[in-house]
PDB file of C-alpha atoms in Angstrom:
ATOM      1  CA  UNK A   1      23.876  -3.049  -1.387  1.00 54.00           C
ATOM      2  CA  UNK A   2      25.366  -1.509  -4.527  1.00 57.00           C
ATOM      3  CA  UNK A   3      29.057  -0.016  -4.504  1.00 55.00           C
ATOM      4  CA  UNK A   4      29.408   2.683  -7.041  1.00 59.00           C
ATOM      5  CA  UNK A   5      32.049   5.032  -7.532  1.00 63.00           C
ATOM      6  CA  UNK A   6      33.149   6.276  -3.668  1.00 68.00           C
ATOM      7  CA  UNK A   7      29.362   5.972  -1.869  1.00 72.00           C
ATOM      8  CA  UNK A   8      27.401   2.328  -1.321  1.00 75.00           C
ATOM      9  CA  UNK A   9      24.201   2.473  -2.418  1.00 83.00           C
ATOM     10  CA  UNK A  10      21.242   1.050  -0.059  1.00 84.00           C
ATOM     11  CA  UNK A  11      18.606  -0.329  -2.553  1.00 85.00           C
ATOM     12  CA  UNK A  12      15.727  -2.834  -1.436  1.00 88.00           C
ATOM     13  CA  UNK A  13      15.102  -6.094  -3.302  1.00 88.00           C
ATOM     14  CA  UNK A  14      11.656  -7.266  -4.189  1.00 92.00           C
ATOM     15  CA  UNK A  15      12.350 -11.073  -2.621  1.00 93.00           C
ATOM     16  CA  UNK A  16       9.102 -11.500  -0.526  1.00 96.00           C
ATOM     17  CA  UNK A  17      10.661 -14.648   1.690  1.00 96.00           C
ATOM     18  CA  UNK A  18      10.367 -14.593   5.044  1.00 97.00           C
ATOM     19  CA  UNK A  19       8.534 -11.090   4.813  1.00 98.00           C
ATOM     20  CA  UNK A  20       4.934 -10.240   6.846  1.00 98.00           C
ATOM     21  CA  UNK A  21       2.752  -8.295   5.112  1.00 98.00           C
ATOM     22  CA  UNK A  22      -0.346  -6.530   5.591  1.00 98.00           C
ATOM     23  CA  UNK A  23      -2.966  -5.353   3.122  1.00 98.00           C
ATOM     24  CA  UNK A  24      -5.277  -2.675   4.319  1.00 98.00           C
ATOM     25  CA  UNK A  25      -8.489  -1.883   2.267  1.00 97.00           C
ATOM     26  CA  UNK A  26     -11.302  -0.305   2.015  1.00 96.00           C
ATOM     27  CA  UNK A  27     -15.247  -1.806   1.496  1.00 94.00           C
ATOM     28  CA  UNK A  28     -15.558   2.056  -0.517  1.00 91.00           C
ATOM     29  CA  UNK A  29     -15.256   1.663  -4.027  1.00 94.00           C
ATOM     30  CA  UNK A  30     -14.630  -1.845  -3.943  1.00 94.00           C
ATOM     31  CA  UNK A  31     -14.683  -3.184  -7.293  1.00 96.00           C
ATOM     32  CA  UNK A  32     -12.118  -0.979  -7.959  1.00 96.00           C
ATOM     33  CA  UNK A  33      -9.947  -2.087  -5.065  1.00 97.00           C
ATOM     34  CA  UNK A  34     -11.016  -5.628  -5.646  1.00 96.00           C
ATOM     35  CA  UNK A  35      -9.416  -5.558  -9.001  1.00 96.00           C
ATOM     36  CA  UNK A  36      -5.950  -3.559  -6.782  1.00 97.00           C
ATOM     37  CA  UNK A  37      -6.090  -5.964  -4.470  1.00 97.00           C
ATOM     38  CA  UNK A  38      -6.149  -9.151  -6.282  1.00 97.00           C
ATOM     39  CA  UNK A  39      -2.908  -7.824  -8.596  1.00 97.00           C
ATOM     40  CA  UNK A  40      -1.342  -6.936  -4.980  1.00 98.00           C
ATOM     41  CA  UNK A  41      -1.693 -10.328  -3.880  1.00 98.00           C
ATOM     42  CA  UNK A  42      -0.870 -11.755  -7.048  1.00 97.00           C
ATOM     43  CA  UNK A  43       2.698  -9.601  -7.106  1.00 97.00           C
ATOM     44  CA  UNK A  44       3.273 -10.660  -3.295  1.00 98.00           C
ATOM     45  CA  UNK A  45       2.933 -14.353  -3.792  1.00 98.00           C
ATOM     46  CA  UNK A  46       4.772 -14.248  -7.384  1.00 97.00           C
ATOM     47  CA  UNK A  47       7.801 -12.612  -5.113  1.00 98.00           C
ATOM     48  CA  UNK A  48       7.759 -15.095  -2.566  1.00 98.00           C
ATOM     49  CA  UNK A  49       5.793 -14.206   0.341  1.00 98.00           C
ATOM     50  CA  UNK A  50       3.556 -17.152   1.106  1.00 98.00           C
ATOM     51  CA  UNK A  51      -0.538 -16.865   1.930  1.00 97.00           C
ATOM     52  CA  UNK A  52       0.222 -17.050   5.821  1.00 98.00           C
ATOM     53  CA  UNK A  53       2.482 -14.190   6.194  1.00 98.00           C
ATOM     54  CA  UNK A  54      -0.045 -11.866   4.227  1.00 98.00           C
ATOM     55  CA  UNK A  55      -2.915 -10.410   6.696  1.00 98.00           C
ATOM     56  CA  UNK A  56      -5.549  -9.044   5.081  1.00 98.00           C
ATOM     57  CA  UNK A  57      -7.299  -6.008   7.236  1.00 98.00           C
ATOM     58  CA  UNK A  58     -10.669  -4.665   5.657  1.00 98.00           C
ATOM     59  CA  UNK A  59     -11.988  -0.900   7.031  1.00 98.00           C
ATOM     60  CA  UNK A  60     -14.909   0.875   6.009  1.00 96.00           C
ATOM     61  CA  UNK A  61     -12.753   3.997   3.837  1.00 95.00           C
ATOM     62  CA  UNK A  62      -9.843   5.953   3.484  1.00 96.00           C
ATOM     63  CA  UNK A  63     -11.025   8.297   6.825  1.00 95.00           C
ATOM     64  CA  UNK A  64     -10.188   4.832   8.483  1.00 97.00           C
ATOM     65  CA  UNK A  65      -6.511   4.410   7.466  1.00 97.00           C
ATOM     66  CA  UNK A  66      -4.565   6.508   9.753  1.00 97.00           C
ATOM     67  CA  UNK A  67      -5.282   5.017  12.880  1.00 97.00           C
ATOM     68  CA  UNK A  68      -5.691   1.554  11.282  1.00 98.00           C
ATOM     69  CA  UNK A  69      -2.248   1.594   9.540  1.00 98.00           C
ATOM     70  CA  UNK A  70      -0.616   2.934  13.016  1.00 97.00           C
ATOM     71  CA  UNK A  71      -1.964   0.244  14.799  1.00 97.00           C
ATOM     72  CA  UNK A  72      -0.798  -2.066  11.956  1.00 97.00           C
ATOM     73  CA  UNK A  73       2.654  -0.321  11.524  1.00 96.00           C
ATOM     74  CA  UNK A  74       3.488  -0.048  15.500  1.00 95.00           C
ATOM     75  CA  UNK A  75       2.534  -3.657  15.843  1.00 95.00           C
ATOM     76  CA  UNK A  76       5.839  -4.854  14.624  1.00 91.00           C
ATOM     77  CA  UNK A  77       4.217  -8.505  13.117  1.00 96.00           C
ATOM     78  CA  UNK A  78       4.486  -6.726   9.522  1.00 98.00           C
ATOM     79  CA  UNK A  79       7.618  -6.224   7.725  1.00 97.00           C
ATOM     80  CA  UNK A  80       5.394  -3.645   5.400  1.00 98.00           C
ATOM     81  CA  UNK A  81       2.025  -2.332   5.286  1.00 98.00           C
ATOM     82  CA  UNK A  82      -0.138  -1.592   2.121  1.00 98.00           C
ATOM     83  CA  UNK A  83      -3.029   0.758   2.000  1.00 98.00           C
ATOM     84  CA  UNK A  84      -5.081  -0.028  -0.350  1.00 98.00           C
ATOM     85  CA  UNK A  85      -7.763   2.826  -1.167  1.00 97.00           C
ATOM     86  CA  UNK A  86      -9.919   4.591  -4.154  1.00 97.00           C
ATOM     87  CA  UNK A  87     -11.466   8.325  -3.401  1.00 96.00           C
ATOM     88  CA  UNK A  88     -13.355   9.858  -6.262  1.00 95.00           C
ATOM     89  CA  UNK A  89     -13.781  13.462  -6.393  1.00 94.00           C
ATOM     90  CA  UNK A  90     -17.204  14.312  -6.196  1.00 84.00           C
ATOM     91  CA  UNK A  91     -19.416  17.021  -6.683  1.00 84.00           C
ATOM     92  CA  UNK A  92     -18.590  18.681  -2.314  1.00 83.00           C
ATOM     93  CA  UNK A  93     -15.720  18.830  -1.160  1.00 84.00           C
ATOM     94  CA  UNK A  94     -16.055  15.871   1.147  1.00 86.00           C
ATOM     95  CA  UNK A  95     -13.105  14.517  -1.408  1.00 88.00           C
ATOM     96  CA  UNK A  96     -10.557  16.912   0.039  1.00 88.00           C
ATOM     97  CA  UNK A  97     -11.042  16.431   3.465  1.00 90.00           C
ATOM     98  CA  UNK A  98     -10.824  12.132   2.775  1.00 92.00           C
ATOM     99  CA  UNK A  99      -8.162  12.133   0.389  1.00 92.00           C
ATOM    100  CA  UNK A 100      -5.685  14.769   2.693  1.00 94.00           C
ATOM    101  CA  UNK A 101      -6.808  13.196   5.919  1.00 94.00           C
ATOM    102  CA  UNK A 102      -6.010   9.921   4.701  1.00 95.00           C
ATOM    103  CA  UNK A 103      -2.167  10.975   2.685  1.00 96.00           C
ATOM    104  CA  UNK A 104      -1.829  12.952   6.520  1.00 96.00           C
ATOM    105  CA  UNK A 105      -2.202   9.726   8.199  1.00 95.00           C
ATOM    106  CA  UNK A 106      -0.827   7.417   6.524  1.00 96.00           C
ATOM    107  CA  UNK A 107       2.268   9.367   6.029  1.00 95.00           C
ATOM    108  CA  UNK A 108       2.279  10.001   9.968  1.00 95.00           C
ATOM    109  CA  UNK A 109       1.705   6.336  10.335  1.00 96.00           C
ATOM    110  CA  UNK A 110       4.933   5.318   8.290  1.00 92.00           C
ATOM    111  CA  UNK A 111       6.575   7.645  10.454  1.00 92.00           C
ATOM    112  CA  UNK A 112       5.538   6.578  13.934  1.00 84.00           C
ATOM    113  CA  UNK A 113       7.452   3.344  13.974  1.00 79.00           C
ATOM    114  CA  UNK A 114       9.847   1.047  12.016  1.00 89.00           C
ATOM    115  CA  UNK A 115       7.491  -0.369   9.392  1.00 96.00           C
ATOM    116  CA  UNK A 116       7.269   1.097   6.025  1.00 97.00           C
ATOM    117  CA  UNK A 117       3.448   1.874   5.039  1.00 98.00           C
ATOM    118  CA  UNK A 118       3.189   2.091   1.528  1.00 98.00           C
ATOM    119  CA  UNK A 119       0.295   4.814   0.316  1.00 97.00           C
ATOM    120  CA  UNK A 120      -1.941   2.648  -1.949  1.00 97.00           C
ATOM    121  CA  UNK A 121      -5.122   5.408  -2.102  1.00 97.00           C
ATOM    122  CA  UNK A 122      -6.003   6.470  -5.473  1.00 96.00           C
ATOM    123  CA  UNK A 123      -6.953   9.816  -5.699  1.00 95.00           C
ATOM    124  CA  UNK A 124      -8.838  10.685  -8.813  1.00 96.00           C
ATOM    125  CA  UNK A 125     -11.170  12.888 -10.255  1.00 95.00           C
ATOM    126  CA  UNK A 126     -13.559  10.301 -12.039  1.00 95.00           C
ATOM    127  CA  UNK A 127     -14.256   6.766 -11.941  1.00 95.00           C
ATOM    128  CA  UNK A 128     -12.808   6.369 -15.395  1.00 95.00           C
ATOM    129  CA  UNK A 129      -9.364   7.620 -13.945  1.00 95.00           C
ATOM    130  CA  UNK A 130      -9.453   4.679 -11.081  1.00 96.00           C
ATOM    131  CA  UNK A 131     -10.044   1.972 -13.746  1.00 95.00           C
ATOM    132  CA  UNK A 132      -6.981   3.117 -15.739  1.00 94.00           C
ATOM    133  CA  UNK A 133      -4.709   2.614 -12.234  1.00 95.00           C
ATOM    134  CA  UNK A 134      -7.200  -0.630 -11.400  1.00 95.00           C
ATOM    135  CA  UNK A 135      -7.471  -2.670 -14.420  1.00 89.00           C
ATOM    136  CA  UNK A 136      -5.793  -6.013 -14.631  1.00 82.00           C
ATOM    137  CA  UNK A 137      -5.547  -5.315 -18.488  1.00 78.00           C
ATOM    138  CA  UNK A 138      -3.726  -2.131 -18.078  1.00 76.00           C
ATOM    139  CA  UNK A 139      -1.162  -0.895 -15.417  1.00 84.00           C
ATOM    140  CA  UNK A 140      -2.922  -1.885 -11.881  1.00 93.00           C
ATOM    141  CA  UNK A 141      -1.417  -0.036  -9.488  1.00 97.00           C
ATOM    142  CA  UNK A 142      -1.733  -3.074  -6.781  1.00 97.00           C
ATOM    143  CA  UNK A 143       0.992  -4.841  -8.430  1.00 96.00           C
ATOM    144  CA  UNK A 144       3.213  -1.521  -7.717  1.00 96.00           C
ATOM    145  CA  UNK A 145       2.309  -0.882  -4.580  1.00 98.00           C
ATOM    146  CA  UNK A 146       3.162  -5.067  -3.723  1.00 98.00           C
ATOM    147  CA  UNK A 147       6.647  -4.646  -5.141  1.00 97.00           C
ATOM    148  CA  UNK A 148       6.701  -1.266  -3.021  1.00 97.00           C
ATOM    149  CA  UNK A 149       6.444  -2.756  -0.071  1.00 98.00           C
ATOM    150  CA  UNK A 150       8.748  -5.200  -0.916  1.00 98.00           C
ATOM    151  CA  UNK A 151      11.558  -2.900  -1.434  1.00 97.00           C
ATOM    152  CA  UNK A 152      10.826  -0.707   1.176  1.00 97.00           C
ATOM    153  CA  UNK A 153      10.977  -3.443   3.988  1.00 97.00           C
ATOM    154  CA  UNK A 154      14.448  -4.197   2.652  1.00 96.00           C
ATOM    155  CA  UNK A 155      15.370  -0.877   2.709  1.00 96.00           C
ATOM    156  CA  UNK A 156      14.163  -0.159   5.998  1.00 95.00           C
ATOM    157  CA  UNK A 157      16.170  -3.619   7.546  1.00 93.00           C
ATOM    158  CA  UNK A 158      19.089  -2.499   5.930  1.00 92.00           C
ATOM    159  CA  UNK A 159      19.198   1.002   7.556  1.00 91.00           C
ATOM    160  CA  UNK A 160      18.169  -0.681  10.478  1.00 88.00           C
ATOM    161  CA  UNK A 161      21.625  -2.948  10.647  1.00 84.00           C
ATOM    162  CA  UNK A 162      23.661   0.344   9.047  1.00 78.00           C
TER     163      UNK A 162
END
């Protein structure tokens, strides 16, 4: 907790001891969220959470994650969830209806318990776009969404004790 000025500042931490985590992801688009993935559990271990607190949850696609990451997040074993996802906008509008269902859900997920549930769906308009958020070269959005989760689960057992 930072003190600045007359207010205290709640601000989460990216330690990963002690902390449960699970990784939700999709079989859609998986070389894509292979690549997410892999930087996501490279960032989790790197901050200290060790290969038995990390549960690892694979679902068909992003229609999948709101009931998945409710049943996750309501749970209680996970100090965070991560949703791990790739839609590509396609030529129907079968893209809207995924990509809003899914942010809908997972959003009402994080909301119906205690655990934070970290929105890890890219939403792009070509494949090109994903590999820019995917690549390990480049700025992969897995590592992010890791030290995400992170924080938030801090934040969340701080407001908790507040």
């Amino acid at each position: 907790m930072r003190t600045e000025g007359l207010t205290t500042a709640i601000e989460g931490v990216h330690d990963g001891e002690g902390r449960r985590i699970a990784i939700i992801f999709t079989r859609w688009n998986d070389e894509i969220i292979s690549e997410m993935r892999t930087a996501c559990l490279d960032t989790l271990k790197t901050q200290g959470v060790t290969k038995e607190n990390i549960e690892e949850i694979i679902i068909p696609g992003a229609f999948e994650f709101p009931l998945t990451c409710t049943l996750a997040a309501e749970s209680e074993k996970f100090d965070a969830v991560i949703a791990l996802g790739c839609v590509i906008r396609g030529e129907t509008p079968h893209f809207d209806y995924v990509a809003g269902e899914a942010a809908r859900g997972i959003t009402s997920a994080s909301l119906s318990g205690n655990t934070p549930v970290i929105f890890g769906v890219l939403t792009v308009n070509t494949e090109e776009q994903a590999w820019q958020r995917a690549a390990r070269d480049k700025d992969n959005k897995g590592a992010e969404f890791a030290l995400a989760a992170l924080e938030m689960a801090a934040v969340t057992e701080k407001l908790k004790r507040v």
